[in-house]
XYZ file of C-alpha atoms in Angstrom:
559
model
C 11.197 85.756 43.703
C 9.121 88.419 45.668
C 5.314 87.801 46.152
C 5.189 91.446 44.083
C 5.993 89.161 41.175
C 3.912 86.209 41.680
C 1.009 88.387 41.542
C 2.503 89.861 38.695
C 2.852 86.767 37.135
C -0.899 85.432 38.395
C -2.498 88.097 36.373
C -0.672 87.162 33.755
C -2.259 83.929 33.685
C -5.610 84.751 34.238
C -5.243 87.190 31.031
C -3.911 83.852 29.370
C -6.770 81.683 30.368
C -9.799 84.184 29.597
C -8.242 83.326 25.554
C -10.122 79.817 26.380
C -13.138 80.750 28.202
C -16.030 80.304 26.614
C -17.576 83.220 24.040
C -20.940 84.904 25.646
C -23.873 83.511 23.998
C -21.806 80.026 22.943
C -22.904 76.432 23.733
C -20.515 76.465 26.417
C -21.288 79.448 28.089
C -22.825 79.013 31.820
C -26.025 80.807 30.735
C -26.735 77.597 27.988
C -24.936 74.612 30.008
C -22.679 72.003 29.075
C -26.262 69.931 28.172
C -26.989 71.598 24.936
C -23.863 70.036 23.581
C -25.002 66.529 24.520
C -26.542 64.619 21.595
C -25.491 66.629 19.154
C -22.721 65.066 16.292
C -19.658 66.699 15.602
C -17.335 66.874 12.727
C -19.544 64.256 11.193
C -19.151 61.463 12.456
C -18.566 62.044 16.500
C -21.810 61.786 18.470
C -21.682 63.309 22.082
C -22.512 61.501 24.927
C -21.683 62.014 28.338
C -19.639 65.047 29.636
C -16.414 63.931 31.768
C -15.148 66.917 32.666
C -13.991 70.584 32.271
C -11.250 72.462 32.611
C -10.257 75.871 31.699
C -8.936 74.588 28.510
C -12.000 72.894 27.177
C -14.863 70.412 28.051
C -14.166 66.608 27.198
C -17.015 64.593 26.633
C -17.577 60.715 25.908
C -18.321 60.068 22.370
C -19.373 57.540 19.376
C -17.202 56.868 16.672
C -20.072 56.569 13.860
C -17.454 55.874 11.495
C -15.306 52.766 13.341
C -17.570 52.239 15.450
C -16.069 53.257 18.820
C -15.797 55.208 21.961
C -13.676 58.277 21.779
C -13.047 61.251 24.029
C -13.878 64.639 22.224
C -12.631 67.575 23.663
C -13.980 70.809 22.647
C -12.639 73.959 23.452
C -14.470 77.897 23.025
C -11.576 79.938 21.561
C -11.231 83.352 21.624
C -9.736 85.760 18.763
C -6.385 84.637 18.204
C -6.125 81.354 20.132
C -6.315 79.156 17.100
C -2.745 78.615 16.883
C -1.907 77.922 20.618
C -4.973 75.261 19.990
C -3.522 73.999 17.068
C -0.065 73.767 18.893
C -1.608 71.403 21.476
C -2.881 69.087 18.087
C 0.395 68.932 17.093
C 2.137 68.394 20.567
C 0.021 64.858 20.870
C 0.555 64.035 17.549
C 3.926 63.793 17.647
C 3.407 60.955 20.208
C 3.157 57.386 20.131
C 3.691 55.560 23.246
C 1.345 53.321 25.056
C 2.153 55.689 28.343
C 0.555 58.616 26.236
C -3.337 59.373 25.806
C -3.429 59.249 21.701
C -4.564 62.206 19.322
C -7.160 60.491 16.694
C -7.866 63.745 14.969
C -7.894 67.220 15.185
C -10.274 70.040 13.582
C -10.589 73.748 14.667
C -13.195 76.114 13.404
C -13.329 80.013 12.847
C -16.217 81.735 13.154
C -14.487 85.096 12.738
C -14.628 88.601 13.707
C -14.647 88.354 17.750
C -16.634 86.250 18.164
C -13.388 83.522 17.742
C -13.936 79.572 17.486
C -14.301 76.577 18.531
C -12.043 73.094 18.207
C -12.159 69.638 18.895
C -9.781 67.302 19.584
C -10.524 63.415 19.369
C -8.547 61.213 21.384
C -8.162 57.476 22.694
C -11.106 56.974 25.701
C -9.322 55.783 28.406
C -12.119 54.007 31.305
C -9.578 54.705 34.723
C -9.957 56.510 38.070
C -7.042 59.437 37.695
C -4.383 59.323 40.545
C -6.220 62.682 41.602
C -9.208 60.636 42.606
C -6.933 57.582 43.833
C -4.928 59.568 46.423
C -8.704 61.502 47.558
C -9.747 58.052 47.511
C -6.530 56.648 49.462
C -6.072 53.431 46.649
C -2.398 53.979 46.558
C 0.335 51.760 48.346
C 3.514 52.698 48.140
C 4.935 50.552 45.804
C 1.805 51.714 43.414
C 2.604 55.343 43.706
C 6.526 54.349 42.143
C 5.119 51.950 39.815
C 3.057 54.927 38.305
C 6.042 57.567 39.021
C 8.069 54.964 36.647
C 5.127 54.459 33.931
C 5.155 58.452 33.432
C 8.528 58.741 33.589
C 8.974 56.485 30.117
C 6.095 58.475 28.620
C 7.701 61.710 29.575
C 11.379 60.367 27.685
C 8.990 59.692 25.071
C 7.842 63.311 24.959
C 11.368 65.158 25.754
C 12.717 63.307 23.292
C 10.564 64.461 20.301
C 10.429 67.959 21.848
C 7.672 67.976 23.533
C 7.559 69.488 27.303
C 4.208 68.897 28.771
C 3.859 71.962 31.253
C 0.901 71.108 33.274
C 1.859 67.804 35.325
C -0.533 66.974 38.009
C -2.490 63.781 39.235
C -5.538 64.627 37.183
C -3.620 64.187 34.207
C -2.471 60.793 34.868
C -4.734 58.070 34.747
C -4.733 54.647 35.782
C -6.861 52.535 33.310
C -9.436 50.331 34.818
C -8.721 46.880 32.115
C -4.950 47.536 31.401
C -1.491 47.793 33.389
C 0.518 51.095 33.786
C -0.250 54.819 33.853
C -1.200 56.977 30.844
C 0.042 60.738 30.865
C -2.876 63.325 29.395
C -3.866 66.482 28.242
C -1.427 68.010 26.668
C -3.126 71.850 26.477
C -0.152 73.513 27.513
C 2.493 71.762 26.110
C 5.573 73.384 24.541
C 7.454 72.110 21.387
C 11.036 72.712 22.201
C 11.910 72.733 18.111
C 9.628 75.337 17.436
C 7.914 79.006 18.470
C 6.751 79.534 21.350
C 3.014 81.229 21.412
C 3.403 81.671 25.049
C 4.732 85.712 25.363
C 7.292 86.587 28.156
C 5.957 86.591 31.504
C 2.548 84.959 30.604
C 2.108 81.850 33.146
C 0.481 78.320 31.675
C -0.657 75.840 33.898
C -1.514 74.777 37.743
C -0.195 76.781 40.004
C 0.172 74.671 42.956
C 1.987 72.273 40.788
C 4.195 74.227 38.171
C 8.102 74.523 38.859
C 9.391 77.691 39.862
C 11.116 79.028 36.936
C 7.838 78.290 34.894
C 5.464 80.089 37.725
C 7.548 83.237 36.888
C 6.631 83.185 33.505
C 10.185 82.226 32.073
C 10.402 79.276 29.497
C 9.551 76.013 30.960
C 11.939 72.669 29.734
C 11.876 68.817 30.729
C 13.415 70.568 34.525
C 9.906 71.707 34.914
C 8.390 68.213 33.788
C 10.193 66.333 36.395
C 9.146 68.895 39.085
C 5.571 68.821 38.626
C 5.851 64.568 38.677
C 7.705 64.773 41.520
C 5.693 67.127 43.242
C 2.700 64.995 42.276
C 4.485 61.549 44.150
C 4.982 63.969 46.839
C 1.706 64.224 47.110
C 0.923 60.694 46.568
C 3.412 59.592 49.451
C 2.872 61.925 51.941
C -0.566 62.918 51.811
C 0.174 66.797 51.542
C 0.916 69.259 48.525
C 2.339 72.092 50.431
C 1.991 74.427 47.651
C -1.899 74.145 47.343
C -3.366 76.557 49.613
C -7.361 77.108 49.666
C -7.107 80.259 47.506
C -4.805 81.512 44.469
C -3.172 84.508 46.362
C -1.834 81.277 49.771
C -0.846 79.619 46.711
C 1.490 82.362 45.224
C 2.663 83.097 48.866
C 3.498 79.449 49.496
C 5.232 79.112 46.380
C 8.161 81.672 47.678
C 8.646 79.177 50.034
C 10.674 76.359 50.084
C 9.141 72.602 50.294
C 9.689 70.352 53.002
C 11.911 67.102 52.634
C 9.633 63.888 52.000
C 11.419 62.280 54.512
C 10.467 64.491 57.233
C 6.598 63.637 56.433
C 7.146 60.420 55.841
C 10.671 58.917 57.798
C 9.540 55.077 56.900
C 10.327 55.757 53.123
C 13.235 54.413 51.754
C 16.002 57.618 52.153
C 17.598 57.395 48.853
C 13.757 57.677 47.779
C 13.083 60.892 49.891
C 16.469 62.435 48.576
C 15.514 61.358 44.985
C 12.307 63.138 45.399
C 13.765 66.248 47.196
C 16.505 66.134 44.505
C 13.971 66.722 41.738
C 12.116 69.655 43.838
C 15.386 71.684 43.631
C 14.385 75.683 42.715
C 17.292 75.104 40.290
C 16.367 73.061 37.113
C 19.876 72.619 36.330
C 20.341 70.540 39.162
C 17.125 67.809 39.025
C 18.349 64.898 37.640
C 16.686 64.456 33.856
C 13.782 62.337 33.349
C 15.440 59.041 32.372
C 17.583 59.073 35.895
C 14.121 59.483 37.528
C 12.923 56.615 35.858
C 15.645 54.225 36.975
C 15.613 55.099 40.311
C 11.899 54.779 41.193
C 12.013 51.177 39.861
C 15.132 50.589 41.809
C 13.228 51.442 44.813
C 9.859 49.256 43.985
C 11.634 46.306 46.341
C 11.981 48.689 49.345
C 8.578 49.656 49.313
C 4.846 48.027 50.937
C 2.718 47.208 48.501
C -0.443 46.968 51.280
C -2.424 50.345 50.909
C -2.715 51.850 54.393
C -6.073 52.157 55.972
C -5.621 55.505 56.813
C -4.484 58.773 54.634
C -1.013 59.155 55.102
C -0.052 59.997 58.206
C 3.603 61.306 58.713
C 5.355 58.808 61.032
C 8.713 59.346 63.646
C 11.550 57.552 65.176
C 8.904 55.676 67.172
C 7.035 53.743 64.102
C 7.315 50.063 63.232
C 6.514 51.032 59.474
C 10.228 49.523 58.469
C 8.966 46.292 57.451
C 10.791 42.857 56.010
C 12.633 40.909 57.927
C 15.672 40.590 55.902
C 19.210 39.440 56.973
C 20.538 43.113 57.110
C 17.918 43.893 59.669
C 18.591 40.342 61.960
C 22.467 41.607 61.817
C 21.870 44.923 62.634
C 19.726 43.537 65.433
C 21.996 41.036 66.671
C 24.763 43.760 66.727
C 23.125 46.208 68.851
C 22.297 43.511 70.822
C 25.537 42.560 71.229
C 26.965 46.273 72.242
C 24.584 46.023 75.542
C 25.647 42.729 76.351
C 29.322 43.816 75.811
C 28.852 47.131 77.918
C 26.993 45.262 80.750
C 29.802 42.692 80.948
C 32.673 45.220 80.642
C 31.004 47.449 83.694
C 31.308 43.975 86.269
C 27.962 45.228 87.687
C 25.702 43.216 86.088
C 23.958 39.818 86.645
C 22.741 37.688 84.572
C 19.026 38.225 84.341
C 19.141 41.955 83.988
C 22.133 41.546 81.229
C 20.219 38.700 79.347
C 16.455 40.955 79.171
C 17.945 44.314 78.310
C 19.907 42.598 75.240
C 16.746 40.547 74.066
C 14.583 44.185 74.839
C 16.884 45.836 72.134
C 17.439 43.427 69.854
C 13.517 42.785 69.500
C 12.834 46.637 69.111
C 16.090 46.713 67.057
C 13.944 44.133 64.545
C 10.945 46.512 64.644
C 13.185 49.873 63.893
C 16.584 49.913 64.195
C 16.656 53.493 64.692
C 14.591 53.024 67.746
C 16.404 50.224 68.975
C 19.851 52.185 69.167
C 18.249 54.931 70.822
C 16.728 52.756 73.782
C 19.680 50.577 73.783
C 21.965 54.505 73.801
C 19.617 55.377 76.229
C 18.974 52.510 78.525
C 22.961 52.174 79.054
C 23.166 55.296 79.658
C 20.676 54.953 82.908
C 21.939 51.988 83.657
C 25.369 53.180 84.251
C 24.698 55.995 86.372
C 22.044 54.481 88.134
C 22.921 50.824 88.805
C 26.177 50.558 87.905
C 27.332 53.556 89.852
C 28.732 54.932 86.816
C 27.459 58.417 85.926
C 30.534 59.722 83.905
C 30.392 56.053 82.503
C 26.836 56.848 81.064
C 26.942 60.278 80.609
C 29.707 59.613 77.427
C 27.304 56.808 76.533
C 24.651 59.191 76.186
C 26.777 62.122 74.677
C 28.097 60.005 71.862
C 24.916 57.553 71.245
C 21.252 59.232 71.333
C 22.506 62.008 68.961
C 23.575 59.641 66.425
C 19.975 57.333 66.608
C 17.536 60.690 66.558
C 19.692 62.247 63.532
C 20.002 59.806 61.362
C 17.757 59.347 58.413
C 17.199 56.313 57.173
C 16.982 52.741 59.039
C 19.663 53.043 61.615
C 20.722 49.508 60.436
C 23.945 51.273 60.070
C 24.722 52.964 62.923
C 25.925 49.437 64.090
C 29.012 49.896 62.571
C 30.122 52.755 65.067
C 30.409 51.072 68.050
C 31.853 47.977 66.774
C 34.676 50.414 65.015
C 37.071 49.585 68.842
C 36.294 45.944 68.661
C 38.042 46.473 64.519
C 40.816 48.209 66.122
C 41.420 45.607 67.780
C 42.801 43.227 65.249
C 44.093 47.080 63.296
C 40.904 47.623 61.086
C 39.580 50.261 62.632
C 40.272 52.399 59.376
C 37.856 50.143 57.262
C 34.893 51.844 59.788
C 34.416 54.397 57.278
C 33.929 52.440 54.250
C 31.340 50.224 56.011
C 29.837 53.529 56.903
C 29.427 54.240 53.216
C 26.460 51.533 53.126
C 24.039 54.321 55.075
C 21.891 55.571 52.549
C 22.531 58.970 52.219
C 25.693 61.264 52.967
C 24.236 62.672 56.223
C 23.872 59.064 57.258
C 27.462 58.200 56.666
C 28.872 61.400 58.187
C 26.916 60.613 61.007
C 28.461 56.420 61.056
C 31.767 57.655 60.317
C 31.840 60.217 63.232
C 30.345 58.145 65.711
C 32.622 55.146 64.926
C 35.729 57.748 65.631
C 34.646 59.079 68.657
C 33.889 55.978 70.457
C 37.032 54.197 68.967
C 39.244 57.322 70.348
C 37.243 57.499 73.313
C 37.816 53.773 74.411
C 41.703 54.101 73.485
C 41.904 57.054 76.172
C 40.046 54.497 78.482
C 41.625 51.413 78.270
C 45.430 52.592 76.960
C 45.039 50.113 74.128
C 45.989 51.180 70.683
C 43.225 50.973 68.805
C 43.839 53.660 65.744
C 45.916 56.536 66.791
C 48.365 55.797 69.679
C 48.601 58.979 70.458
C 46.348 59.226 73.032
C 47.645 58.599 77.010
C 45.671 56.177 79.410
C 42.919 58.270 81.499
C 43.294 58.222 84.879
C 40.978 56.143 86.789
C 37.797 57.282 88.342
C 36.784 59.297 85.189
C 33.792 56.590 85.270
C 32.723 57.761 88.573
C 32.440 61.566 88.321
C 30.068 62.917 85.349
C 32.531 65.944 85.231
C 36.275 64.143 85.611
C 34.367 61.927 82.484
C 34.408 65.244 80.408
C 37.310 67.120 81.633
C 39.495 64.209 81.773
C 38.595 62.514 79.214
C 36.053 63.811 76.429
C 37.638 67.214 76.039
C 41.660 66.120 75.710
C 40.529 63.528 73.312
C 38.418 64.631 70.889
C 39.329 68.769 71.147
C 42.539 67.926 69.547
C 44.346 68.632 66.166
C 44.658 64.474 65.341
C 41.143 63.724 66.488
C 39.819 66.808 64.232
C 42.412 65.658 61.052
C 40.810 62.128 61.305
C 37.584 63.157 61.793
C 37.439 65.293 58.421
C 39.296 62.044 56.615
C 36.780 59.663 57.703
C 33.582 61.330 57.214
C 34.955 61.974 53.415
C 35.579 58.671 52.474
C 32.432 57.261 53.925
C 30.607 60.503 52.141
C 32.452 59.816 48.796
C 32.789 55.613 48.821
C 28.789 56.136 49.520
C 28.273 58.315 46.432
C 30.413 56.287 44.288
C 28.898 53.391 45.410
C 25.204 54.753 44.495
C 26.243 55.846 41.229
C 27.450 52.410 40.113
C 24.642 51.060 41.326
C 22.709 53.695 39.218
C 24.049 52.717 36.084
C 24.111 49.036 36.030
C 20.508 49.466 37.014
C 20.431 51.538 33.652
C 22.030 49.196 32.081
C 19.981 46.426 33.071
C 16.401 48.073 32.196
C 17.841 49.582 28.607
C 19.043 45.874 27.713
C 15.272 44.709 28.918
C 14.229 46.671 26.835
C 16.773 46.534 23.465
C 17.416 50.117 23.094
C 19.014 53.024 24.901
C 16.205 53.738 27.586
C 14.974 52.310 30.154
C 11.925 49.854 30.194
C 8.598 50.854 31.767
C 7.971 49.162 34.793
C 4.338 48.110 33.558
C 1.968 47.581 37.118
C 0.082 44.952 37.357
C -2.638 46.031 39.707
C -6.138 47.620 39.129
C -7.266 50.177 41.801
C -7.529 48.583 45.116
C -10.755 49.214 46.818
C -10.435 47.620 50.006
């Protein structure tokens, strides 16, 4: 998509909008201000109150039910010549809907005054009293945990929707709202929406909604499904996660320009996230609709991350975070082994070099297994690191620690999510051992995401192939002849003796493509299953075929 067309498109949808802007001369009009409406009663029975906000679809007030004697939100929109029936298609959009996730329609009424001088309508809806997520995330009220919890709520409202053909269009966090009294998130405004079973009144190439927020396909004018739904949500978690919408810009032609280019992955602004929850998220911001998982899969997903997730609202924005953070919280038994393991390794590597005493062994195992505790990712990389110095320094090993370093640091910065995994590689020679090695790559399938696993698997080969040249011990091939000694001592015999015969050759390569598919594959299978008996499990919750809302039970947090 050139920026050519963008602007193309952008002009389009100011020509759009100006069919909403308010007649000259009209209450709504600038010159007469939004006050001259206030007071006044409407259709009868609706008495204006307070205004609570405007748009360039309309003005929504508070009002007073005369009639039953309640609060109400009345929006009123200025309609130009022709706009009744895109108005009227909003009306019915929301009144196909009934779903406590969903703002409701109470009535509808739209008036001609004809000629060009156009109309005006009102639409009266539930009055929801709630801070919007818009005003939550300025306001930084949002934990983690909250920010799924609402991703889930809309989700369920949104199945609701798609599945009585309704597409919302204009997803963004000041449509969602978080009621003060009541759990969960309600979904609103529904002025763009399309009705999938009917017409559309928008014409080719005309461009409905935010900007900064609308999937591709719809900001170039072309007809917008449930695809587009679940990018603007995502986008808007995005946003509530990692502080940052990349494609608002501080004026409409940035905007255009940034929307020809292509978003960064949530992980990368925010590394302490779960990584199946940054790939989810990243999954749904694909250009291509037909690959973002549907609505439903969303759903699931987010409230089978809600465990893996802080539910303490940071005291500052946030802030994206690196290898270095201790932001992976919980100390859970996968996190003690992985800890113990790495641990472990250094003790093992000390003991195996016969240069080290006791002190110096016992503090740099107890160094990385603390850190290891705090991130695991971190505590492979000192441990990779710190071995690696060790050797060549102390232990009068530089080809020793120069393979340490070679096959270790790489693995700790690249991975993605915890690290708890990487564990696995270098205990992959010790499974040899007793003739498991070849299980390595299916516990490298518990790594959260196929980079992850490719990474485990690899790693796990190269040292197991690596310490069979070494020590003439089959541990997986046998193939491999017994180094001659001294490689330990020389930082280049360590590479041309033994890095480069071993794993530059035709078996090492074979293996290496074997392994890293299974662990990729197992992994993905693995996640899937777990996908659908999560499915499962929420659509029996809830008696039907969907899932169950996740329902929060939290009001704003103001601390």
């Amino acid at each position: 998509m050139s920026i050519y067309s963008l602007y193309l498109q952008f002009a389009n949808f100011r020509s759009t909008a100006d069919s909403y802007r308010p007649a000259a001369g009209s209450l709504e009009s600038p010159a007469n201000g939004f006050a001259q409406m206030i007071g006044t009663t409407v259709l009868q029975r609706f008495e204006l109150n307070d205004r609570l906000g405007a748009g360039g679809f309309g003005t929504v007030y508070r009002a007073w039910d005369r009639r039953l004697e309640r609060s109400v939100a009345v929006k009123v929109i200025e309609t130009g010549p022709q706009s009744g029936p895109r108005i009227q298609r909003e009306a019915q959009a929301a009144a196909r809907l009934n779903h406590p996730g969903i703002v409701t329609l109470f009535e509808f009424a739209h008036h001609e005054f004809g000629g060009r001088e156009g109309g005006r309508a009102f639409l009266v809806s539930e009055l929801v009293d709630g801070e919007t997520v818009r005003q939550m995330i300025d306001d930084n009220l949002l934990s983690d945990r909250e920010v799924a919890e609402i991703g889930a709520d809309i989700c369920e409202a949104l199945d609701h929707a798609h599945s009585r053909g309704v597409v919302h269009r204009d997803l963004k966090p000041a449509n969602l709202i978080c009621p003060f009294q009541n759990s969960g998130a309600k979904l609103m405004d529904f002025g763009v929406a399309r009705l999938t079973d009917g017409d559309d009144l928008t014409n080719t190439g005309d461009v409905l909604g935010t900007l900064s927020y609308m999937a591709p396909e719809q900001a170039e004018g072309m007809s917008a499904g449930p695809p587009a739904d679940v990018y603007s949500l995502a986008l808007t978690l995005f946003e509530a996660w990692s502080g940052v919408n990349p494609r608002r810009q501080s004026s409409p032609g940035a905007t255009l320009r940034a929307l020809d280019r292509d978003l960064p992955s949530l992980s990368r602004l925010r590394p302490d996230l779960p990584c199946e929850l940054c790939d989810l998220i990243d999954s749904c911001l694909d250009r291509e609709p037909e690959f973002r998982p549907d609505i439903e899969t969303l759903g699931v997903r987010l409230e089978g991350c809600l465990e893996l997730l802080d539910e303490k609202v940071p005291d500052q924005a946030h802030q994206a975070e690196s290898i270095f953070s201790f932001a992976d919280r919980g100390f859970d038994s996968g996190r003690i082994l992985a800890a113990a393991g790495i641990g472990g390794i250094v003790a093992t590597v000390m003991t195996m070099s016969g240069a080290a005493d006791p002190p110096t062994l016992a503090v740099f195992s107890l160094v990385t297994s603390m850190l290891s505790l705090l991130n695991a990712r971190l505590g492979f990389l000192v441990a990779a690191g710190g071995l690696a110095a060790w050797l060549s320094v102390v232990a009068g090993m530089p080809g020793a620690g120069l393979l340490v370093a070679m096959v270790g640091v790489p693995a700790a910065i690249f991975t993605r999510g915890s690290g708890r995994p990487l564990v696995f590689g270098p205990l992959a020679p010790l499974l040899g051992t007793f003739g498991a090695a070849p299980f390595t790559p299916l516990l490298a399938a518990f790594a959260c995401d196929w980079r992850d696993r490719a990474i485990v698997a690899s790693t796990g080969l190269a040292i197991t192939a690596l310490a069979e040249a070494a020590t003439g011990r089959k541990l997986l091939f046998g193939k491999f002849t017994e180094v001659a000694p001294g490689w330990q001592d020389s930082p280049t015999a360590a590479v041309s003796d033994l890095l480069l015969p071993t794993l530059f050759t035709v078996t090492f390569a074979v293996s290496l493509v074997l392994w890293v598919t299974v662990a990729v594959l197992v992994g993905a299978i693995v996640n899937r299953a777990l996908d659908r008996r999560e499915a499962g499990r929420a659509a029996r919750e809830r008696g039907g075929l969907t899932f169950s809302p996740v329902g929060s039970t939290r009001v704003p947090n103001t601390n």
